[in-house]
Coordinates of C-alpha atoms in Angstrom, one line a residue:
W1 CA -86.0 53.3 8.6
D2 CA -87.5 56.2 8.6
I3 CA -84.9 58.1 11.1
L4 CA -86.6 61.7 10.9
A5 CA -89.9 60.6 11.8
L6 CA -88.9 58.7 14.7
Q7 CA -87.4 61.9 16.2
A8 CA -90.2 64.0 15.2
N9 CA -92.3 61.7 17.4
L10 CA -89.9 61.5 20.0
E11 CA -89.8 65.6 20.2
D12 CA -93.8 65.2 20.1
G13 CA -93.6 63.5 23.7
L14 CA -91.3 65.7 24.8
A15 CA -93.7 68.7 24.1
A16 CA -96.4 66.3 25.2
H17 CA -94.9 65.9 28.0
A18 CA -94.3 69.7 29.1
A19 CA -97.8 70.6 28.1
R20 CA -99.1 68.5 30.1
H21 CA -96.7 68.0 33.5
G22 CA -94.4 71.8 32.9
T23 CA -90.8 71.5 32.2
D24 CA -89.5 70.4 35.7
L25 CA -87.8 67.3 33.8
A26 CA -84.7 66.3 35.7
S27 CA -83.4 64.0 32.8
L28 CA -84.2 61.7 29.5
G29 CA -82.2 58.3 28.4
I30 CA -83.0 56.7 25.5
D31 CA -82.6 52.8 24.0
T32 CA -83.1 51.1 21.3
W33 CA -82.5 47.8 18.9
G34 CA -79.2 47.0 18.7
V35 CA -76.7 46.6 15.2
D36 CA -78.6 49.2 13.1
F37 CA -76.6 52.6 12.8
A38 CA -77.0 55.8 10.9
L39 CA -73.9 57.5 9.1
L40 CA -73.0 61.1 9.4
D41 CA -71.1 63.6 6.5
R42 CA -69.0 66.5 7.1
D43 CA -72.0 68.5 7.6
D44 CA -73.2 66.4 10.3
T45 CA -76.2 65.2 7.7
L46 CA -76.9 62.1 7.2
A47 CA -76.1 60.3 4.6
G48 CA -78.7 58.4 3.0
L49 CA -81.6 56.8 5.8
P50 CA -80.4 53.8 7.6
H51 CA -81.0 50.5 6.8
H52 CA -83.1 47.9 8.7
Y53 CA -81.1 44.8 10.0
R54 CA -83.4 42.5 7.9
D55 CA -82.3 43.6 4.6
R56 CA -80.9 41.2 2.9
R57 CA -77.2 43.0 1.4
T58 CA -75.7 41.1 4.5
S59 CA -76.1 38.3 2.6
G60 CA -73.2 36.2 2.4
M61 CA -71.2 38.5 3.9
I62 CA -69.8 36.6 7.2
D63 CA -67.8 34.3 5.1
V64 CA -66.4 37.3 3.2
A65 CA -65.2 38.2 6.6
F66 CA -64.1 34.5 7.2
G67 CA -62.3 35.0 4.0
I68 CA -59.7 37.5 5.5
L69 CA -59.6 36.5 9.0
P70 CA -60.6 33.0 10.7
R71 CA -63.7 32.6 12.9
E72 CA -61.4 31.9 15.3
A73 CA -59.6 35.0 15.4
I74 CA -63.1 37.3 14.7
F75 CA -64.5 35.8 18.0
E76 CA -60.9 36.2 19.7
L77 CA -61.1 39.9 18.9
T78 CA -65.0 40.5 19.7
G79 CA -66.3 37.9 21.6
V80 CA -69.8 38.4 19.8
Q81 CA -72.0 35.9 18.4
F82 CA -71.8 35.5 14.7
I83 CA -75.1 36.5 13.1
D84 CA -75.0 38.7 9.9
I85 CA -77.3 41.1 11.1
N86 CA -74.9 42.7 12.8
T87 CA -73.2 45.9 12.0
L88 CA -69.7 44.5 10.9
Y89 CA -71.6 42.7 8.2
Q90 CA -73.6 45.7 7.3
L91 CA -70.2 48.2 6.8
L92 CA -68.8 45.2 5.1
A93 CA -71.8 44.9 2.2
M94 CA -71.3 48.7 2.2
R95 CA -67.9 48.5 1.6
H96 CA -67.8 45.5 -0.6
A97 CA -70.8 47.7 -3.0
N98 CA -68.5 50.9 -2.5
A99 CA -71.7 52.8 -1.7
A100 CA -71.1 56.4 -1.7
A101 CA -72.9 57.2 1.7
L102 CA -69.3 55.1 3.4
A103 CA -67.1 57.2 1.3
S104 CA -68.7 60.3 2.4
A105 CA -69.2 59.9 6.0
K106 CA -67.5 61.1 9.0
T107 CA -69.8 59.8 11.8
L108 CA -71.3 56.5 12.4
L109 CA -73.4 56.3 15.1
M110 CA -75.6 53.6 16.2
I111 CA -79.6 54.3 16.5
P112 CA -79.8 55.7 20.8
D113 CA -76.2 57.6 20.0
L114 CA -77.9 59.4 17.0
F115 CA -80.7 60.7 18.6
N116 CA -78.3 61.2 21.9
F117 CA -76.5 63.6 19.5
W118 CA -80.1 66.0 17.8
L119 CA -81.1 66.0 21.6
S120 CA -77.5 67.1 23.3
G121 CA -75.2 67.8 20.3
V122 CA -72.4 65.3 21.6
K123 CA -71.7 62.4 19.9
T124 CA -70.3 58.9 21.5
S125 CA -71.5 55.7 21.6
E126 CA -72.3 53.8 24.7
W127 CA -70.7 50.6 25.6
T128 CA -74.0 47.9 25.6
I129 CA -75.1 49.8 21.8
A130 CA -72.1 49.6 20.7
S131 CA -71.3 46.3 21.9
T132 CA -74.0 44.7 19.7
T133 CA -71.8 46.0 16.4
Q134 CA -69.1 42.8 16.7
M135 CA -66.9 45.7 16.3
T136 CA -65.8 45.9 19.5
D137 CA -62.6 44.0 22.5
P138 CA -65.0 43.3 25.4
R139 CA -61.8 43.1 27.6
T140 CA -60.9 47.0 26.6
R141 CA -64.7 47.8 26.0
Q142 CA -63.2 50.0 23.2
W143 CA -63.2 49.6 19.5
S144 CA -61.1 46.9 18.1
R145 CA -59.0 48.3 15.5
P146 CA -57.1 45.4 14.4
L147 CA -60.4 43.7 13.6
L148 CA -61.4 47.5 11.4
D149 CA -57.9 47.2 10.0
A150 CA -58.0 43.6 8.4
L151 CA -61.2 44.0 7.2
D152 CA -60.4 47.6 5.4
L153 CA -63.7 49.2 7.2
P154 CA -62.6 52.9 8.3
F155 CA -61.8 53.4 12.1
D156 CA -62.2 57.1 12.1
I157 CA -65.6 57.3 11.7
L158 CA -66.5 55.6 15.2
P159 CA -66.9 57.9 18.1
P160 CA -65.7 57.8 21.4
I161 CA -67.2 54.6 23.5
V162 CA -68.7 56.0 27.2
E163 CA -70.2 53.6 29.9
P164 CA -74.0 53.4 30.9
V165 CA -75.2 56.1 33.0
T166 CA -73.6 58.9 31.3
V167 CA -74.2 62.1 31.1
L168 CA -74.2 64.4 28.2
G169 CA -75.6 67.2 28.4
P170 CA -78.6 69.5 28.5
L171 CA -81.0 69.5 25.7
L172 CA -80.5 71.7 22.8
P173 CA -81.6 74.9 23.1
S174 CA -82.9 74.9 19.3
V175 CA -84.8 71.1 20.5
A176 CA -85.7 73.0 23.8
S177 CA -87.9 75.5 21.8
R178 CA -89.6 73.2 19.8
T179 CA -91.2 71.3 22.5
G180 CA -92.0 73.8 24.9
F181 CA -89.1 74.0 27.6
G182 CA -87.6 76.8 27.0
K183 CA -84.7 78.1 29.1
A184 CA -85.4 74.6 31.0
T185 CA -82.4 72.2 30.6
P186 CA -83.1 68.9 31.3
Q187 CA -79.6 66.5 30.9
I188 CA -79.4 63.8 28.6
I189 CA -78.0 60.6 29.9
A190 CA -76.8 57.4 27.9
P191 CA -78.3 54.7 30.1
A192 CA -78.1 51.3 28.9
S193 CA -78.7 52.2 25.5
H194 CA -79.3 48.8 23.8
D195 CA -82.8 47.7 24.8
T196 CA -81.8 44.5 25.9
G197 CA -79.3 45.8 28.1
S198 CA -82.2 48.3 29.8
A199 CA -84.5 45.1 30.2
I200 CA -81.7 43.0 32.4
A201 CA -81.1 46.2 34.4
A202 CA -84.1 46.4 35.7
V203 CA -84.5 41.9 36.7
P204 CA -85.6 42.1 40.1
A205 CA -83.2 39.2 40.7
T206 CA -82.0 37.8 44.1
T207 CA -79.7 35.3 43.4
P208 CA -76.2 35.1 42.0
N209 CA -76.9 32.8 39.0
F210 CA -79.9 33.8 37.6
G211 CA -81.0 33.1 33.7
Y212 CA -83.2 35.4 31.5
I213 CA -85.4 35.4 28.6
S214 CA -85.8 38.9 27.1
S215 CA -88.4 37.8 24.7
G216 CA -89.7 40.2 22.0
T217 CA -89.2 39.8 18.1
W218 CA -86.1 38.9 19.1
S219 CA -85.9 36.4 22.1
L220 CA -81.9 36.8 24.0
V221 CA -81.3 34.2 26.4
G222 CA -78.6 34.8 28.6
V223 CA -77.1 35.5 32.0
E224 CA -75.6 38.5 33.5
A225 CA -71.7 37.9 34.1
H226 CA -68.6 40.2 35.6
E227 CA -65.7 38.6 33.0
P228 CA -66.7 37.9 29.0
A229 CA -66.7 34.3 28.2
M230 CA -64.6 33.9 25.8
G231 CA -63.6 29.8 25.5
A232 CA -63.5 27.0 23.2
A233 CA -67.1 26.3 24.1
A234 CA -68.6 29.8 24.0
L235 CA -67.4 30.1 20.5
R236 CA -68.7 26.9 19.4
Y237 CA -72.2 27.5 20.8
N238 CA -72.3 30.8 18.8
F239 CA -72.6 33.3 22.7
T240 CA -72.0 36.7 22.5
N241 CA -70.8 39.1 24.9
E242 CA -72.7 42.4 24.7
G243 CA -72.2 45.0 27.2
G244 CA -74.5 45.6 30.5
I245 CA -74.3 48.4 33.4
D246 CA -71.5 48.2 36.2
N247 CA -69.1 46.6 34.9
T248 CA -70.9 43.4 33.5
Y249 CA -71.4 41.3 30.9
R250 CA -74.5 40.0 28.8
V251 CA -73.5 35.9 27.7
L252 CA -75.9 35.3 25.8
K253 CA -77.5 34.2 22.2
N254 CA -79.6 35.5 20.1
I255 CA -82.6 33.5 18.9
S256 CA -84.8 34.2 16.5
G257 CA -87.6 34.8 18.9
L258 CA -92.0 35.5 18.5
W259 CA -90.8 37.3 15.2
L260 CA -92.2 34.2 13.7
V261 CA -95.7 34.9 15.2
Q262 CA -95.7 37.6 14.3
E263 CA -95.0 37.2 10.7
C264 CA -97.6 34.4 10.8
R265 CA -100.0 37.0 11.7
R266 CA -99.2 39.4 9.2
S267 CA -99.1 37.2 6.6
W268 CA -102.6 35.6 8.2
V269 CA -103.9 39.4 8.6
R270 CA -102.7 40.1 4.7
N271 CA -105.2 37.3 3.2
G272 CA -108.5 38.4 5.5
T273 CA -108.3 37.1 8.7
D274 CA -107.3 39.1 11.8
W275 CA -107.1 36.7 14.3
S276 CA -105.6 38.7 17.8
Y277 CA -102.4 37.2 19.5
G278 CA -105.1 35.4 22.1
D279 CA -107.2 34.0 19.6
L280 CA -103.7 32.1 18.0
T281 CA -102.7 31.0 21.6
E282 CA -106.1 29.8 22.3
H283 CA -105.8 27.8 18.8
A284 CA -102.0 27.1 19.9
A285 CA -104.1 25.7 23.1
K286 CA -105.6 23.3 21.2
A287 CA -103.0 22.0 18.9
P288 CA -101.6 18.8 19.5
A289 CA -98.1 19.0 21.4
F290 CA -94.7 18.6 20.0
R291 CA -96.1 17.2 16.2
S292 CA -93.3 19.7 14.6
L293 CA -90.2 21.3 15.8
L294 CA -87.6 23.7 14.2
D295 CA -84.6 25.7 14.8
P296 CA -86.1 29.3 15.4
A297 CA -82.7 30.6 14.0
H298 CA -82.7 28.8 10.8
P299 CA -81.7 31.3 7.9
S300 CA -85.0 30.5 6.0
L301 CA -86.7 32.4 8.7
V302 CA -84.9 35.0 8.9
A303 CA -86.7 37.5 6.6
P304 CA -89.0 35.2 4.4
D305 CA -91.4 36.4 1.8
D306 CA -94.1 34.4 3.5
M307 CA -93.7 33.0 7.0
P308 CA -96.4 30.4 7.2
T309 CA -94.5 29.2 3.8
A310 CA -91.3 29.4 5.1
I311 CA -92.5 27.5 7.9
R312 CA -93.8 24.5 5.7
E313 CA -91.1 24.1 3.8
R314 CA -89.0 24.0 6.7
C315 CA -91.1 21.3 8.3
A316 CA -91.0 19.1 5.0
A317 CA -87.7 19.1 4.3
L318 CA -87.1 17.9 8.3
G319 CA -89.4 15.1 7.8
Q320 CA -91.7 16.3 9.8
P321 CA -95.6 16.8 10.0
I322 CA -96.6 20.4 8.2
P323 CA -98.5 22.5 10.4
D324 CA -102.1 23.0 8.2
E325 CA -103.5 25.4 10.7
P326 CA -103.1 28.6 12.8
G327 CA -103.0 26.8 16.2
A328 CA -100.1 24.3 14.4
F329 CA -98.2 26.8 13.1
V330 CA -98.0 29.3 16.5
R331 CA -97.8 26.0 18.1
C332 CA -95.1 24.7 16.2
A333 CA -93.1 28.5 16.7
L334 CA -93.8 28.3 20.6
E335 CA -92.3 24.7 21.3
S336 CA -89.6 25.1 18.8
L337 CA -88.8 28.7 21.2
A338 CA -88.8 27.0 24.1
L339 CA -86.7 23.7 23.4
A340 CA -84.2 26.4 21.9
Y341 CA -84.2 28.5 25.3
R342 CA -83.6 24.9 27.1
Q343 CA -80.6 24.3 25.0
T344 CA -79.4 27.6 25.6
F345 CA -79.4 27.7 29.3
D346 CA -77.9 23.8 29.1
Q347 CA -74.9 25.2 26.7
L348 CA -74.3 28.2 28.8
A349 CA -74.1 25.8 32.1
E350 CA -71.2 24.4 30.2
V351 CA -69.7 27.3 29.1
R352 CA -69.8 28.8 32.4
G353 CA -69.1 25.9 34.5
V354 CA -72.2 26.4 37.0
G355 CA -76.0 26.1 36.2
I356 CA -78.8 28.5 36.2
D357 CA -80.4 28.4 39.5
S358 CA -83.7 31.0 38.2
I359 CA -84.7 32.4 35.0
H360 CA -86.7 36.2 34.7
I361 CA -88.7 36.4 31.8
V362 CA -89.0 40.0 31.0
G363 CA -90.3 41.8 27.5
G364 CA -93.7 42.0 26.0
G365 CA -93.2 38.4 25.2
S366 CA -93.7 37.7 29.0
Q367 CA -97.5 38.3 28.7
N368 CA -97.6 35.6 26.3

C-alpha cells in the first residue's frame, strides 16, 4: 500500500475542509479495511510499506500454524474465521522469512490506527479493527498472549486495545498547521475503525434478529450478537466473531464478494473493452439462469492473474458449462454469491438456534 500517499490525501481533505468551511470541526474518525498493518521502528518510522492482504506470502501459513496449534485450539483462543489474509498469517509469514522489518519493529498499528497515530500522536488499537487480526480473545476483548507465544510472534509490539468511540486527543499542532487549522483542535476519535463495524452500526434495524450483507469487494454476511459464537457449529462452518459497538459482536463470514465481477471487468478493460457495471448487469440479465455455479471463496479465485480464465477453469473442474460471454460470467458470479449468502444465513440459524427475520444490504454492492 502507498500509505504515505493515503495520508497525504487525508491531509489534503482536511485542508480542503478548512478552506471551504472553516476550522470549526468538532472531531474526526477514520475507518478502513481490516487485517493489514504497518510496522514502526523505535523512532516511529515506517519499517517498510504495508503489504496488501492479497500478497501471496501467506500461502500455506494456515497449515504452518496448524502444525503448532490445532485448528480447534486457535478457534478457542480467537473465535475468528480461518482465512489466510488474516494478520496472524501475515506475521507468521514474516517470522518464517526472518523479515528484517519484523525484527526491527517496536510497534504494530492496524491501518486506521496508523492514521490515528499520525493525526493525534496516540498509539492504540481500536477493538473492532483489532478483532480482524485473529490475534484477540473475544471474551476479554484483548490480545491473546497464549496464541502469540505459541506461534513465537511478538506480543510487546502490540498497542493497548481501546473500545470504539474512544477520544484519542486533539489534532497534532504540526498537522493543524499543514492543513490550515491553525490553533483549532478537532478531536481525533477512534470510531468502529473497521469499515464493516461502522457500516453495521449504521444499519437501520428495527427487529432483534436482523441479518446483514455488507456488500463490496468482500461480502460480509452475518448478524449482530451480544455474545460471541464459539461452539462446534461456528468452527465447522468457519464463522468469525468480530468486534462491534456497544459491547456487541459481529458473528459473520467473509465471502469473496463483488471482487469476482471487478476483476472480470479489469481483465476486459485491459483487453480493450470498457463495459460499465451497468452494461455488465444488463448483459447478465439476458444470460441463462443457474447455468454455472461455483464457490466464490475457492482459493483459485482469491488472487488470480486473470479472473475470467480462473472462472473458466473452475467451472471446467466442476463439470459445469463454461461461461462464454460477459453476461454469463457476471451471472455466474452474482448467482454464486446469492446462493453463498443463503447458505450462510442457514448456517447462522443453526449456529445461533434462531432464524433471521430481516436482511439489510449495505455498502456499494447494495446498488447492484
